[in-house]
Coordinates of C-alpha atoms and ligand atoms in Angstrom, one line a residue:
Chain A
M1370 CA 12.7 -6.1 0.5
A1371 CA 10.7 -5.3 -3.0
D1372 CA 7.6 -6.2 -1.7
S1373 CA 7.4 -4.2 1.7
L1374 CA 5.4 -1.0 1.7
L1375 CA 7.2 1.7 1.4
K1376 CA 4.4 4.4 1.6
R1377 CA 0.7 4.8 1.5
Y1378 CA -1.5 7.3 0.7
T1379 CA -5.1 7.7 1.5
Y1380 CA -7.6 10.0 1.0
D1381 CA -12.0 10.3 1.6
V1382 CA -14.3 10.3 -1.3
M1383 CA -18.1 11.6 -0.5
A1384 CA -20.3 10.3 -2.2
N1385 CA -22.4 12.5 -4.3
D1386 CA -19.6 15.8 -4.0
F1387 CA -19.2 16.9 -7.3
M1388 CA -17.3 19.7 -6.5
A1389 CA -14.6 17.6 -5.5
A1390 CA -14.5 14.9 -7.9
G1391 CA -10.9 14.4 -8.5
K1392 CA -9.1 15.8 -6.2
S1393 CA -8.2 13.1 -4.8
S1394 CA -6.7 11.7 -8.1
S1395 CA -5.1 14.9 -8.2
A1396 CA -3.7 14.6 -4.6
I1397 CA -2.5 11.7 -5.8
K1398 CA -1.0 12.2 -8.6
S1399 CA 1.3 15.3 -7.6
N1400 CA 2.5 13.0 -5.1
L1401 CA 3.5 10.5 -7.2
K1402 CA 5.1 13.5 -9.2
S1403 CA 6.8 14.4 -7.3
L1404 CA 8.4 11.2 -6.0
G1405 CA 9.8 11.1 -9.4
I1406 CA 7.4 8.3 -11.4
D1407 CA 7.2 7.5 -15.0
S1408 CA 5.3 9.6 -16.9
D1409 CA 3.8 6.3 -18.8
I1410 CA 3.4 4.1 -15.5
L1411 CA 1.7 8.2 -14.0
R1412 CA -0.6 8.6 -16.8
R1413 CA -2.0 5.4 -16.5
I1414 CA -2.7 5.6 -12.3
A1415 CA -4.1 8.7 -13.3
I1416 CA -6.9 6.7 -15.0
I1417 CA -7.2 4.2 -13.2
S1418 CA -7.2 6.4 -9.5
Y1419 CA -9.9 9.4 -11.8
E1420 CA -12.1 6.4 -12.5
A1421 CA -11.8 4.9 -9.1
E1422 CA -12.6 7.6 -7.2
L1423 CA -15.6 9.5 -9.6
N1424 CA -17.3 6.2 -9.4
I1425 CA -17.2 6.1 -4.7
V1426 CA -19.0 9.3 -6.0
I1427 CA -21.3 8.2 -8.6
H1428 CA -22.9 4.9 -7.0
S1429 CA -21.3 4.4 -3.2
F1430 CA -22.1 5.9 -0.4
G1431 CA -18.8 7.4 0.4
G1432 CA -15.4 5.9 1.0
K1433 CA -11.7 5.6 0.7
L1434 CA -9.0 5.6 -1.9
H1435 CA -5.5 4.6 -1.1
C1436 CA -2.4 4.6 -2.7
D1437 CA 0.4 2.1 -1.9
I1438 CA 4.2 2.4 -2.8
Y1439 CA 6.2 -0.9 -3.3
E1440 CA 9.4 -0.8 -4.5
N1441 CA 8.3 -2.7 -7.6
K1442 CA 4.8 -1.7 -8.1
I1443 CA 1.7 1.1 -7.4
V1444 CA -1.1 -0.6 -5.9
I1445 CA -4.8 2.1 -6.1
I1446 CA -7.5 0.5 -3.6
S1447 CA -10.6 2.0 -3.5
E1448 CA -13.0 1.1 -0.2
D1449 CA -16.5 1.9 -0.4
A1450 CA -19.3 1.4 2.4
G1451 CA -22.1 -0.2 -0.5
P1452 CA -23.9 -0.7 -2.0
G1453 CA -22.0 -3.2 -3.9
I1454 CA -21.8 -3.5 -7.8
E1455 CA -24.9 -5.9 -8.5
D1456 CA -23.3 -8.2 -11.3
V1457 CA -19.6 -7.5 -11.8
D1458 CA -19.0 -9.0 -15.1
L1459 CA -21.8 -6.8 -16.5
A1460 CA -20.0 -3.7 -14.7
M1461 CA -17.0 -4.9 -16.4
K1462 CA -18.6 -4.4 -20.0
E1463 CA -18.1 -1.3 -22.2
G1464 CA -20.4 1.7 -22.0
Y1465 CA -22.4 -0.8 -19.4
S1466 CA -24.0 2.3 -16.8
T1467 CA -26.4 2.7 -14.1
A1468 CA -26.1 6.2 -13.8
S1469 CA -28.9 8.3 -13.1
D1470 CA -29.7 10.9 -16.2
S1471 CA -28.3 13.7 -13.9
V1472 CA -25.0 12.4 -13.8
R1473 CA -25.1 11.6 -17.1
E1474 CA -25.6 15.6 -17.6
L1475 CA -23.3 16.4 -16.0
G1476 CA -21.0 14.5 -18.5
F1477 CA -19.9 10.9 -16.0
G1478 CA -22.0 8.0 -17.0
A1479 CA -20.5 6.7 -20.2
G1480 CA -19.8 3.2 -18.6
M1481 CA -15.9 3.2 -19.1
G1482 CA -14.6 3.6 -16.2
L1483 CA -13.6 0.4 -14.9
P1484 CA -13.2 -1.3 -18.5
N1485 CA -10.6 1.3 -18.4
I1486 CA -9.6 0.3 -14.6
K1487 CA -9.3 -3.0 -16.4
K1488 CA -6.8 -2.1 -19.6
Y1489 CA -4.4 0.2 -17.4
S1490 CA -3.8 -2.4 -14.7
D1491 CA -1.1 -5.1 -14.4
H1492 CA -3.8 -7.0 -12.2
L1493 CA -7.5 -6.2 -11.0
E1494 CA -9.3 -7.5 -8.5
I1495 CA -12.7 -6.0 -7.5
N1496 CA -15.1 -7.9 -4.5
S1497 CA -18.2 -6.4 -4.1
S1498 CA -21.4 -7.1 -1.3
S1499 CA -24.5 -5.1 -0.3
T1500 CA -22.0 -4.2 2.2
G1501 CA -19.3 -2.4 0.1
T1502 CA -17.0 -2.6 -2.9
K1503 CA -13.3 -3.1 -2.8
I1504 CA -11.5 -2.9 -5.8
V1505 CA -7.8 -3.6 -5.9
A1506 CA -5.6 -2.2 -9.3
T1507 CA -2.4 -2.9 -9.3
I1508 CA 0.7 -1.0 -11.9
N1509 CA 4.4 -2.6 -12.2
L1510 CA 6.9 -1.0 -12.5
Chain B
M115 CA 22.5 34.8 -22.8
N116 CA 19.9 33.8 -24.0
F117 CA 16.9 35.0 -21.9
S118 CA 14.1 37.7 -21.6
I119 CA 12.5 38.9 -18.7
M120 CA 14.8 40.8 -16.7
L121 CA 14.1 42.2 -13.5
D122 CA 14.9 45.7 -12.5
E123 CA 15.8 45.6 -9.4
G124 CA 15.3 48.9 -8.5
K125 CA 11.2 49.2 -9.4
C126 CA 10.5 45.7 -7.5
R127 CA 9.4 46.3 -4.5
G128 CA 9.2 42.4 -2.7
C129 CA 5.8 41.8 -2.8
T130 CA 5.2 38.8 -4.5
N131 CA 2.6 38.8 -6.4
C132 CA 4.6 37.4 -9.2
M133 CA 6.3 34.5 -7.6
K134 CA 3.1 33.3 -6.7
R135 CA 1.5 33.2 -10.4
C136 CA 4.4 31.4 -11.6
P137 CA 2.8 28.6 -12.8
T138 CA 6.0 26.8 -12.8
Q139 CA 7.5 28.4 -9.2
A140 CA 10.1 29.4 -11.1
I141 CA 10.4 33.3 -9.5
R142 CA 12.0 33.0 -5.3
L143 CA 12.6 36.7 -3.7
I144 CA 16.1 36.6 -2.9
N145 CA 17.0 39.6 -0.7
G146 CA 13.6 40.9 -1.0
K147 CA 14.0 41.3 -5.1
A148 CA 12.6 38.7 -7.9
F149 CA 15.1 36.2 -9.2
I150 CA 14.0 33.8 -12.3
N151 CA 15.0 30.6 -12.1
T152 CA 15.8 30.2 -15.4
A153 CA 15.9 26.6 -15.5
K154 CA 12.5 26.3 -14.9
C155 CA 11.1 29.7 -16.6
I156 CA 9.1 28.3 -19.4
H157 CA 8.5 32.7 -20.6
C158 CA 5.0 32.7 -20.7
G159 CA 4.7 36.5 -19.3
E160 CA 2.5 35.6 -16.0
C161 CA 4.7 37.6 -14.0
I162 CA 5.3 40.3 -16.0
R163 CA 1.6 41.0 -16.5
I164 CA 1.2 40.9 -12.8
C165 CA 3.9 43.3 -11.7
P166 CA 2.2 46.2 -10.1
Y167 CA 5.7 48.1 -10.5
N168 CA 6.0 46.6 -14.2
A169 CA 9.5 45.8 -12.7
Y170 CA 10.0 43.4 -15.6
T171 CA 11.4 45.0 -18.6
P172 CA 10.7 41.6 -21.0
E173 CA 13.1 42.4 -23.8
S174 CA 15.6 40.1 -25.0
I175 CA 18.3 42.5 -24.9
E176 CA 20.1 41.6 -28.1
W177 CA 17.9 41.8 -30.6
Y178 CA 19.0 45.9 -31.1
N179 CA 22.6 44.5 -31.0
Q180 CA 21.6 41.1 -32.6
M181 CA 19.9 43.5 -35.8
H182 CA 22.1 46.8 -36.1
D183 CA 25.0 44.3 -35.6
S184 CA 24.7 42.7 -38.2
P185 CA 24.2 45.4 -41.0
K186 CA 26.1 43.1 -43.8
K187 CA 23.8 40.5 -43.2
F188 CA 21.0 39.8 -45.4
K189 CA 17.4 40.3 -42.9
I190 CA 14.5 38.4 -42.7
A191 CA 12.1 39.6 -40.8
I192 CA 8.7 37.2 -40.3
P193 CA 6.0 39.2 -38.5
T194 CA 4.0 37.2 -36.0
T195 CA 0.0 37.2 -37.0
S196 CA -1.0 38.9 -34.4
L197 CA 0.6 42.0 -35.5
Y198 CA -2.2 42.9 -37.7
G199 CA -4.8 42.6 -35.4
Q200 CA -2.2 46.0 -33.6
F201 CA -3.6 49.4 -36.3
P202 CA -6.4 50.9 -35.7
R203 CA -9.6 49.8 -37.4
G204 CA -9.5 51.1 -41.3
T205 CA -6.0 50.7 -42.0
D206 CA -4.7 49.3 -44.9
I207 CA -2.6 46.7 -43.0
C208 CA -1.6 45.2 -47.4
K209 CA 1.1 48.1 -46.6
V210 CA 2.1 46.8 -43.2
Q211 CA 5.3 44.3 -45.2
N212 CA 6.4 47.3 -47.3
A213 CA 6.4 49.4 -43.5
I214 CA 8.3 46.5 -42.3
L215 CA 11.4 47.2 -45.3
K216 CA 11.4 50.5 -44.6
V217 CA 12.7 50.1 -41.0
G218 CA 15.5 48.1 -42.3
F219 CA 14.6 45.1 -43.0
D220 CA 15.8 43.1 -46.5
Y221 CA 12.6 40.5 -46.9
V222 CA 9.1 40.4 -45.5
Y223 CA 8.0 36.2 -45.4
D224 CA 4.9 36.8 -43.8
A225 CA 3.9 34.3 -41.4
S226 CA 0.2 34.0 -42.3
W227 CA 1.4 33.0 -45.3
A228 CA 4.0 29.8 -43.7
A229 CA 0.0 29.2 -41.4
D230 CA -1.9 28.2 -44.6
L231 CA 0.6 25.5 -45.4
V232 CA 0.6 24.8 -41.8
A233 CA -2.7 24.1 -41.0
R234 CA -2.9 21.6 -44.3
A235 CA 0.0 19.9 -42.6
I236 CA -2.3 19.3 -39.5
K237 CA -5.8 18.4 -41.5
L238 CA -3.9 15.9 -43.2
K239 CA -2.3 14.5 -39.4
I240 CA -5.0 14.2 -37.6
E241 CA -7.0 12.3 -40.6
K242 CA -4.9 10.4 -40.8
E243 CA -3.3 9.0 -37.4
K244 CA -6.3 8.7 -35.0
T245 CA -4.7 6.7 -32.5
I246 CA -3.4 9.8 -30.1
R247 CA -6.1 11.8 -29.1
P248 CA -6.1 14.8 -27.7
Y249 CA -3.6 15.9 -30.8
I250 CA -2.2 19.1 -28.9
S251 CA -0.8 22.2 -30.8
T252 CA 2.6 23.2 -30.1
Y253 CA 1.9 26.4 -32.0
C254 CA 2.4 28.4 -27.7
P255 CA 6.4 27.4 -26.7
A256 CA 5.1 28.3 -23.1
A257 CA 1.9 26.0 -23.6
V258 CA 4.3 23.9 -24.4
R259 CA 7.5 23.9 -21.7
L260 CA 4.2 24.2 -19.1
I261 CA 3.4 20.3 -20.8
K262 CA 6.9 18.9 -20.6
Y263 CA 7.7 19.7 -16.8
R264 CA 4.4 19.8 -15.4
Y265 CA 2.6 17.4 -17.7
P266 CA 5.6 15.0 -18.9
S267 CA 3.0 11.9 -19.6
L268 CA 0.9 14.6 -22.1
M269 CA 4.1 14.8 -24.7
D270 CA 3.1 11.5 -26.3
N271 CA 0.0 14.2 -27.5
L272 CA 1.8 17.1 -28.6
I273 CA 1.5 17.3 -33.2
L274 CA 4.7 17.2 -33.8
I275 CA 4.8 19.5 -37.1
R276 CA 6.3 22.6 -36.7
E277 CA 4.9 25.8 -36.4
P278 CA 4.5 29.0 -38.8
M279 CA 7.8 30.3 -37.9
E280 CA 9.7 27.8 -38.3
I281 CA 8.5 27.1 -41.8
A282 CA 8.6 30.9 -42.5
G283 CA 12.0 31.4 -42.1
I284 CA 12.6 28.0 -44.2
L285 CA 11.1 28.7 -46.9
A286 CA 12.4 33.0 -46.5
R287 CA 16.1 31.5 -46.2
E288 CA 15.8 29.4 -49.2
R289 CA 14.1 31.7 -51.7
V290 CA 16.4 34.6 -50.2
R291 CA 19.3 32.2 -51.2
K292 CA 18.3 31.7 -54.4
N293 CA 16.7 35.3 -55.6
Y294 CA 20.3 36.8 -54.3
N295 CA 22.4 34.0 -54.7
L296 CA 23.2 34.5 -50.9
K297 CA 24.7 32.0 -48.6
D298 CA 22.7 31.0 -45.2
D299 CA 25.6 32.6 -43.5
D300 CA 25.3 36.0 -45.0
I301 CA 21.5 35.9 -44.1
K302 CA 19.6 36.7 -40.6
V303 CA 15.8 35.9 -39.7
F304 CA 14.6 37.8 -37.5
Y305 CA 10.9 37.1 -35.9
I306 CA 8.6 40.3 -34.4
S307 CA 7.2 38.3 -32.3
P308 CA 4.6 38.9 -29.3
C309 CA 6.2 37.5 -26.5
P310 CA 9.1 36.6 -24.8
A311 CA 8.3 32.3 -25.6
K312 CA 9.2 32.9 -29.6
L313 CA 12.2 33.4 -27.9
L314 CA 12.8 30.2 -26.2
A315 CA 11.8 28.1 -29.3
V316 CA 14.5 30.3 -31.2
T317 CA 17.1 29.4 -28.7
N318 CA 15.9 25.9 -27.1
P319 CA 13.3 24.5 -29.3
I320 CA 11.8 20.9 -28.6
G321 CA 12.3 19.1 -31.5
D322 CA 15.8 18.3 -33.0
Y323 CA 16.2 20.2 -35.2
T324 CA 18.5 23.5 -36.0
P325 CA 15.9 26.7 -35.7
S326 CA 15.4 28.5 -39.1
V327 CA 15.3 32.0 -36.7
D328 CA 18.1 33.8 -36.0
W329 CA 16.1 36.1 -32.9
V330 CA 13.4 37.6 -32.1
I331 CA 12.4 41.3 -31.7
P332 CA 10.0 42.3 -29.8
L333 CA 6.8 43.3 -31.1
N334 CA 6.1 46.9 -29.1
K335 CA 9.7 47.7 -30.2
I336 CA 9.2 48.4 -33.5
Y337 CA 5.8 49.1 -33.5
G338 CA 5.8 52.6 -33.1
N339 CA 8.3 52.8 -36.3
L340 CA 6.3 50.4 -38.1
Y341 CA 2.7 52.8 -37.3
R342 CA 4.6 55.8 -39.0
E343 CA 5.6 53.7 -42.4
V344 CA 2.2 52.3 -42.5
I345 CA 0.5 55.4 -42.8
K346 CA 2.6 56.9 -45.1
E347 CA 1.1 58.3 -48.2
D348 CA 3.8 56.7 -50.1
N349 CA 4.1 54.0 -48.8
N350 CA 2.0 52.5 -51.8
I351 CA 3.4 49.6 -52.3
C352 CA 0.3 46.7 -51.4
S353 CA 1.1 42.9 -50.1
Y354 CA -1.2 40.9 -48.0
P355 CA -1.2 38.3 -45.5
S356 CA -3.5 35.6 -45.9
L357 CA -6.4 36.4 -43.9
K358 CA -7.2 32.7 -42.7
G359 CA -3.4 32.7 -41.4
V360 CA -4.3 36.0 -39.2
R361 CA -7.2 34.2 -37.8
W362 CA -4.1 31.6 -35.6
S363 CA -3.3 35.2 -33.8
V364 CA -7.0 34.7 -31.8
A365 CA -7.4 31.1 -30.0
G366 CA -8.9 29.1 -32.2
G367 CA -7.6 29.7 -35.2
Q368 CA -5.6 26.8 -35.9
S369 CA -8.4 24.9 -35.7
E370 CA -10.1 27.2 -38.0
H371 CA -7.7 27.1 -40.3
A372 CA -6.9 23.4 -40.4
E373 CA -11.0 23.2 -41.0
L374 CA -11.3 20.8 -37.8
K375 CA -14.9 20.1 -36.7
N376 CA -13.8 19.1 -33.2
Y377 CA -11.5 20.6 -31.2
L378 CA -11.1 22.5 -28.3
A379 CA -8.9 25.9 -27.5
V380 CA -7.9 26.2 -24.6
H381 CA -6.4 30.4 -23.7
G382 CA -5.1 31.0 -20.4
M383 CA -2.6 29.7 -17.7
E384 CA -4.8 28.2 -15.3
N385 CA -7.1 27.5 -17.9
I386 CA -4.6 25.2 -19.7
I387 CA -3.6 23.6 -16.2
Q388 CA -7.4 22.7 -15.7
I389 CA -7.9 21.0 -19.7
M390 CA -4.3 19.2 -18.8
E391 CA -5.9 18.0 -15.8
E392 CA -8.6 16.3 -17.6
I393 CA -6.6 14.9 -20.9
E394 CA -4.0 13.6 -17.9
N395 CA -7.1 12.0 -16.5
G396 CA -8.3 10.3 -19.7
K397 CA -11.1 12.2 -20.5
L398 CA -11.2 14.4 -23.9
S399 CA -9.6 11.8 -25.9
N400 CA -12.9 11.8 -28.0
I401 CA -11.6 16.1 -28.7
D402 CA -8.9 15.9 -32.0
F403 CA -7.6 18.9 -30.9
V404 CA -6.4 21.0 -28.3
E405 CA -5.5 24.7 -29.0
A406 CA -3.5 25.5 -26.3
S407 CA -2.4 29.2 -26.0
A408 CA -0.4 30.5 -22.6
C409 CA -2.2 34.2 -23.3
V410 CA -5.5 34.8 -23.0
N411 CA -7.3 35.1 -26.5
G412 CA -4.2 34.2 -28.3
C413 CA -1.1 35.6 -29.6
V414 CA -3.4 38.8 -29.6
G415 CA -2.6 38.4 -25.6
G416 CA 1.4 37.9 -26.0
T417 CA 2.5 40.8 -23.8
F418 CA 4.4 41.9 -26.9
N419 CA 1.2 43.6 -28.0
V420 CA 0.6 47.3 -27.9
V421 CA -2.9 47.3 -28.2
N422 CA -5.5 45.5 -25.9
P423 CA -6.6 41.1 -26.6
F424 CA -9.8 42.4 -26.8
I425 CA -9.4 44.9 -29.3
A426 CA -6.8 42.7 -31.2
T427 CA -9.1 39.9 -31.1
S428 CA -12.5 42.3 -33.1
N429 CA -9.4 44.0 -35.4
I430 CA -8.3 40.0 -36.8
Y431 CA -12.2 38.8 -36.6
Y432 CA -12.4 42.6 -38.6
I433 CA -9.3 41.6 -40.8
S434 CA -10.1 38.0 -42.4
N435 CA -13.9 38.3 -42.5
S436 CA -14.4 41.4 -44.7
L437 CA -10.9 41.4 -46.8
K438 CA -11.0 41.3 -49.4
D439 CA -9.0 38.0 -50.1
E440 CA -5.8 39.3 -51.8
C441 CA -3.6 37.1 -50.7
I442 CA -0.9 35.8 -52.8
N443 CA 0.7 33.0 -50.9
P444 CA 4.1 32.1 -52.1
D445 CA 5.1 29.0 -51.7
I446 CA 1.3 26.9 -51.6
D447 CA 1.5 25.7 -54.6
R448 CA 4.7 23.6 -53.2
F449 CA 2.0 21.8 -51.0
D450 CA 1.6 18.5 -52.0
E451 CA 5.8 18.5 -52.9
M452 CA 6.6 19.7 -49.7
H453 CA 4.6 17.3 -47.0
A454 CA 5.5 14.0 -49.4
T455 CA 8.7 14.5 -48.2
G456 CA 8.2 14.5 -44.7
F457 CA 9.0 18.5 -44.7
F458 CA 6.8 19.5 -41.4
N459 CA 7.1 16.6 -39.5
Y460 CA 9.7 16.6 -36.7
K461 CA 10.8 14.5 -33.8
L462 CA 11.5 15.5 -29.9
K463 CA 14.9 16.8 -29.3
E464 CA 16.2 13.1 -27.0
E465 CA 16.3 14.5 -23.5
E466 CA 18.6 13.1 -20.4
R467 CA 16.5 10.3 -19.3
P468 CA 16.5 10.9 -15.4
G469 CA 18.8 7.8 -14.0
K470 CA 16.5 5.1 -12.8
L471 CA 14.3 6.4 -9.6
N472 CA 15.1 4.4 -6.5
L473 CA 11.7 4.8 -4.5
K474 CA 12.6 4.2 -1.4
E475 CA 14.6 7.1 -1.6
A476 CA 12.0 8.7 -3.1
V477 CA 9.8 8.3 -0.6
E478 CA 11.9 9.0 1.8
R479 CA 12.9 12.3 0.7
Q480 CA 9.3 13.2 0.1
E481 CA 8.5 12.7 4.1
K482 CA 11.7 15.0 5.0
I483 CA 9.7 17.5 3.1
K484 CA 6.4 16.8 5.1
E485 CA 7.8 16.7 8.1
I486 CA 9.7 20.7 7.7
L487 CA 6.5 21.5 6.2
D488 CA 4.4 20.0 9.2
M489 CA 6.6 22.8 11.2
L490 CA 5.5 25.4 8.8
P491 CA 2.9 27.8 9.7
G492 CA 0.7 26.8 6.4
L493 CA -0.5 30.5 5.5
D494 CA 1.8 30.5 2.1
C495 CA 2.0 33.9 3.0
G496 CA 5.3 33.9 0.8
S497 CA 7.3 36.4 3.0
C498 CA 10.3 33.6 3.8
G499 CA 11.0 33.9 -0.3
A500 CA 8.9 31.5 -2.0
P501 CA 5.8 30.9 -3.5
T502 CA 4.3 28.6 -0.7
C503 CA 5.1 26.6 3.0
L504 CA 5.6 23.4 0.8
A505 CA 7.9 25.2 -1.7
H506 CA 9.8 26.6 0.9
A507 CA 9.7 23.3 2.5
E508 CA 11.0 21.4 -0.5
D509 CA 13.7 24.7 0.0
V510 CA 15.0 24.0 2.8
Y511 CA 15.4 20.6 2.2
N512 CA 17.4 21.6 -1.4
K513 CA 19.7 23.4 1.4
E514 CA 18.3 26.5 -0.8
S515 CA 17.3 28.2 1.9
E516 CA 16.9 28.0 5.8
F517 CA 14.2 27.5 8.3
Y518 CA 14.0 30.0 9.9
D519 CA 13.0 32.3 7.0
C520 CA 9.8 32.0 7.5
V521 CA 9.1 35.2 9.5
V522 CA 6.7 34.2 10.9
L523 CA 8.6 31.1 13.0
R524 CA 10.9 33.7 13.3
A525 CA 9.0 36.4 15.1
K526 CA 7.9 33.5 18.1
K527 CA 11.6 31.9 18.4
Ligands
ADP2165 N1 -17.9 2.2 -6.2 C1 -19.2 0.9 -6.7 N2 -20.6 0.8 -6.2 C2 -21.4 0.8 -6.7 N3 -21.9 0.6 -8.2 C3 -20.1 0.4 -9.1 C4 -19.1 1.0 -8.3 N4 -18.3 1.2 -9.7 C5 -19.2 0.9 -10.2 N5 -20.4 0.3 -9.7 C6 -21.3 0.0 -11.1 O1 -20.6 -0.7 -12.0 C7 -21.4 0.8 -13.5 C8 -20.3 0.5 -14.5 O2 -18.8 1.5 -13.7 P1 -18.2 1.8 -14.6 O3 -17.7 1.6 -15.9 O4 -17.6 3.4 -14.0 O5 -19.1 3.0 -15.8 P2 -19.9 4.7 -15.1 O6 -18.6 4.7 -13.5 O7 -19.7 5.6 -16.3 O8 -21.2 3.8 -14.9 C9 -21.5 1.4 -12.8 O9 -22.6 2.3 -13.2 C10 -22.6 1.3 -11.1 O10 -23.9 0.7 -11.4
SF4_2166 S1 7.3 34.3 -17.8 FE1 6.6 32.6 -16.6 S2 7.4 31.2 -15.9 FE2 8.7 32.2 -16.8 S3 9.6 33.1 -14.1 FE3 7.4 34.4 -15.2 S4 5.7 33.6 -14.2 FE4 7.2 32.3 -14.1
SF4_2167 S1 -0.5 32.2 -26.2 FE1 1.4 33.2 -28.3 S2 1.9 35.3 -27.0 FE2 1.1 33.8 -26.0 S3 3.7 33.2 -25.0 FE3 2.0 31.6 -26.2 S4 2.9 31.7 -28.2 FE4 3.4 33.9 -26.8
MG2168 MG1 -17.5 5.2 -13.0

């Protein structure tokens, strides 16, 4: 069955932990490489999962990053514990960012994360409330 | 036979240093001796550098034969740019080329002259084609192969412009054919190389062309003879390398020569890995050009050099900053004409496409390997002969080694 879940990789992502930021998406990437995923797909997933992870680190109280493998698609899911995206439409705009100056000094907060997640996924769902944000990005194989 | 890194088994003590260092996990210990899987080796030279017992003999054993068994051939030498950094300050480096003739070559074409041309081609390509960012240099064959095996999604970022060695070979052949009325078959082209990686570029290029260079000679193997000739009183024929071209031997030199303002020069394997991860994550697309050199400081750090990389760097800077530029580049006037014909460009060799991925099988395989891994102690001690417990688990799964090669588990059993 093409639509049954073959495998889920899950990683905890800590808020504000800039030392560890990028580790979860790196792990996803190396797992997918070892599965033999095509390099173009891999690159899209690399960008999506990295940006989703960084958003948990920068903007949320912490959460999880999942990578679900199906025979015909790969789904990156990020879930966090809030505070939520105030205005999702605005957040989707290129260059829009609420990142603080101190985060920008670290080289983050260009406001391109969500737009790039959108650009590189075939389907994107965002659900956000004050109790948390869930992003489901699908890449078809 | 085209493999250039030999192990002296008598010297190898099976210490695991090289195995753990190898960026492609190409090394295993078999019966306590290091063994390189040639299919995985990218010729970066890390194993040679780290071996505490100097067990690796970094040479292409055939270079000597190639050179001496072909007495009837007309021999062209292309010296690497790093050669100019290997002489004591004050040496008349304009005498290097004549010294090369004295040690048995018939013609010299300097890699730095070709670098003058290639730098222009890079500049033009970066100015014209703005869709790919960053472009990644293809100068270092070890870095390019690291990308090929570990970061295949970045192959599209490689700037497919022939590197100076290749261009020098073509142009030198052309001149020799004309000036000496020879056929291509009568000519052999040797590159005097700072590293084993260049041999890989000659024997197994990534591009879909026949390399113009026939063989590489390790710089250190002819350095002694060269130096003796360079300092001889009666060696008084002067010919200069391009002073900007010699900077290619130091990280950043390519970009400076191409007059790029927005570039990144990374050197050393571990640093390259970090930068490639960043590029793969979509970062650094605000940079035009990334120079990645496997060796610390660039080609001056190649394992065939004789001088410490930092001293060589200082020598190269000294040469390019303080010498009077008396270089007469034989082909620079032809640049526009050559460039217009697409002379510098190439395509990647068609690789066999892997068959359609069966994800279900791939997941099962990964899970079985994980099961094996979970039974291993996780010490990554290397005593089993694999660099990490994960590598051992994969080897066991592939039936390339025995589960109980793990000494910790064997001791418990
Ligand atoms: N997981 C999240 N939780 C709360 N807010 C978020 C989250 N992800 C994104 N945002 C909000 O959306 C904005 C845009 O996100 P993004 O496009 O990734 O840009 P950047 O991260 O550079 O600010 C962020 O500045 C932030 O206000
Ligand atoms: S040269 Fe590099 S890739 Fe080859 S075996 Fe040595 S460390 Fe590994
Ligand atoms: S940096 Fe230069 S010397 Fe070192 S491996 Fe690459 S091409 Fe060879
Ligand atoms: Mg972001």
